[in-house]
Coordinates of C-alpha atoms in Angstrom, one line a residue:
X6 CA 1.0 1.5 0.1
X7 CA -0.1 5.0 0.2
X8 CA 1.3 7.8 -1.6
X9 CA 4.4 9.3 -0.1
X10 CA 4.9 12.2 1.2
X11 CA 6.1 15.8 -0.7
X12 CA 9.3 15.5 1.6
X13 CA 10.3 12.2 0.4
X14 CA 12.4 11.6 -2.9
X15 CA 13.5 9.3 -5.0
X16 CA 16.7 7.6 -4.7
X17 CA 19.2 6.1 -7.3
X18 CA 22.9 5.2 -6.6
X19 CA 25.3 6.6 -9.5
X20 CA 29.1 6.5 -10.2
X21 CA 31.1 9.3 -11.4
X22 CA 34.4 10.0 -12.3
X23 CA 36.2 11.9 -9.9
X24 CA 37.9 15.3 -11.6
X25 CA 40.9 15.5 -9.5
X26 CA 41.9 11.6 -11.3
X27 CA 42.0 10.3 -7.7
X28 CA 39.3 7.5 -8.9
X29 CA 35.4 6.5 -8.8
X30 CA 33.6 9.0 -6.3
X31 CA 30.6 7.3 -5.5
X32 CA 27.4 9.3 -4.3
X33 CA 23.4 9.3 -4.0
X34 CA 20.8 11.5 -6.0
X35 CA 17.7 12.8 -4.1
X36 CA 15.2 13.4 -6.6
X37 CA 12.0 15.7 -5.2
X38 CA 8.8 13.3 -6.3
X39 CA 7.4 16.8 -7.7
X40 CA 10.6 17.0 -9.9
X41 CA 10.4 13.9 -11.0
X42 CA 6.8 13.8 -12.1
X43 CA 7.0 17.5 -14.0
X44 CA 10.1 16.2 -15.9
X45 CA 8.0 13.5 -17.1
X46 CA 5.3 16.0 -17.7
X47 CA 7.2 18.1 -19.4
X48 CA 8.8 15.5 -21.8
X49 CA 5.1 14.4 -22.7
X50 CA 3.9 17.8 -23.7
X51 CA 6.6 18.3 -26.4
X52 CA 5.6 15.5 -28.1
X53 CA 4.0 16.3 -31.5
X54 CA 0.2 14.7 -31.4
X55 CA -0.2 15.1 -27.1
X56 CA -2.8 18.0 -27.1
X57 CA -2.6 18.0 -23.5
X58 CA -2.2 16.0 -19.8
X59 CA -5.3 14.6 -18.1
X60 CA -6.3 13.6 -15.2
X61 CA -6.1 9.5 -15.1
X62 CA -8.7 7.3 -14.0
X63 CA -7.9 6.1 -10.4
X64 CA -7.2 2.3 -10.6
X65 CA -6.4 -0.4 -8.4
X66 CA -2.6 -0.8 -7.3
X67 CA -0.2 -2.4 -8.8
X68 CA 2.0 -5.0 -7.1
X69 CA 5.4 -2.6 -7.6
X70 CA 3.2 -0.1 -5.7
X71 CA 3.4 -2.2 -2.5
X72 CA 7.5 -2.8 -3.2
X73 CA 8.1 0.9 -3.9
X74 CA 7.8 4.3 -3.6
X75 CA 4.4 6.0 -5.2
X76 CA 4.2 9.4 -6.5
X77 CA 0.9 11.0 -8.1
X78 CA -0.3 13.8 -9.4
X79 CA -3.1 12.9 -11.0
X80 CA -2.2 12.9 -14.0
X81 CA 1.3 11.5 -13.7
X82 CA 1.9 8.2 -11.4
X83 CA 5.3 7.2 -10.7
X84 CA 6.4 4.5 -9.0
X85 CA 10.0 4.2 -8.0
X86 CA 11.8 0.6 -6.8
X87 CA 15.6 1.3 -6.6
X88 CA 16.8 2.7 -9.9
X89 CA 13.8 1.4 -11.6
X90 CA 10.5 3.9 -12.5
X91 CA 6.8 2.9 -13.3
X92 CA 4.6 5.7 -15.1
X93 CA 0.8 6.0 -15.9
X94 CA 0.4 8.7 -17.8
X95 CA -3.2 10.4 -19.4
X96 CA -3.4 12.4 -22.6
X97 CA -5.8 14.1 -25.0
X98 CA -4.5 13.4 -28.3
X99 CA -5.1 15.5 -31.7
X100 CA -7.6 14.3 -33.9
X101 CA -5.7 12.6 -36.8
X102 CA -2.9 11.5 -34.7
X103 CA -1.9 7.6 -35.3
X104 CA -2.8 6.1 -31.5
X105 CA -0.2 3.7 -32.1
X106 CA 2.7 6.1 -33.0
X107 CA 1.9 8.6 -30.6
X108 CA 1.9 6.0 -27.6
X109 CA 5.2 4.6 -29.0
X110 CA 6.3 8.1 -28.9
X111 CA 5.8 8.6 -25.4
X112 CA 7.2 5.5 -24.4
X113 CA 10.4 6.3 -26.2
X114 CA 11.0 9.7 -24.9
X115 CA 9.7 9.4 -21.5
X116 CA 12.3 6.5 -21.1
X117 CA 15.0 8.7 -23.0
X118 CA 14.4 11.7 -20.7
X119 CA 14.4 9.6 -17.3
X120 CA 17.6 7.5 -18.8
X121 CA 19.6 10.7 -19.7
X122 CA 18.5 13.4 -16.8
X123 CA 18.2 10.6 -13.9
X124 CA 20.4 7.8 -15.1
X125 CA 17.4 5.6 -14.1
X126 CA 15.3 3.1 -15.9
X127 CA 11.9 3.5 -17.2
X128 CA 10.7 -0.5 -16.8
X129 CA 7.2 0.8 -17.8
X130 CA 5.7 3.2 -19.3
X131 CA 1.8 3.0 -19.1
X132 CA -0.9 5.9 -21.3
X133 CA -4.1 5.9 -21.2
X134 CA -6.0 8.0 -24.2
X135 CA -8.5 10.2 -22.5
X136 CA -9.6 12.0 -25.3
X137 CA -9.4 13.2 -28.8
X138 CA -10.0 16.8 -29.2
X139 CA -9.7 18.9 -32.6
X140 CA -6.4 21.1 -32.9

């Protein structure tokens, strides 16, 4: 499956309480893939140890990529089935960060931010250390 196109978006279904008490109002988010990808972006970049987003190595696809929608900007890949999101992301990393930490970091926030601002599901969240530079 190719990449989609600017105009498409993703989708989840959510459930909110209605404020007039007459009940559950149901309704559909359109997220802009560009959105999307810079909130991810932008949650990376405030973590302490990320010197910087790279572009990723190009890579064959992955079976979700054939089942869902796929977003990419080179340095951020998304891939969205239903309420579920897929993410490679690339990174420089300061010298004397701990790899481990750091990539735990990322996980955990990246999945916080799309969990909290979407009310999606990160299933995975993929980084691949491009460098280590000197801060």
């Amino acid at each position: 499956m190719s990449e989609q196109p600017a105009t498409d978006a993703a989708t989840t279904d959510v459930v909110t309480e209605g404020r007039s008490g007459s009940g559950t109002v149901r309704g559909t988010i359109r997220v802009a893939p560009e959105v999307l990808i810079e909130l991810i972006e932008l949650t990376v970049r405030d973590i302490d140890g990320v010197a910087e987003l790279r572009s990723r190595p190009r890579r064959q696809k992955a079976i979700s990529e054939t089942a869902g929608k796929c977003y990419d900007d080179g340095k951020v890949r998304v891939v969205v089935l239903g309420d579920q999101i897929e993410t490679d992301i690339a990174v420089a990393m300061r010298a004397g960060t701990n790899v481990a930490e750091l990539t735990a970091a990322i996980q955990k926030q990246v999945a916080r931010a799309v969990e909290r601002m979407l009310g999606m599901t990160a299933s995975a969240v993929n980084i691949y250390i491009d460098d280590v530079v000197r801060a």
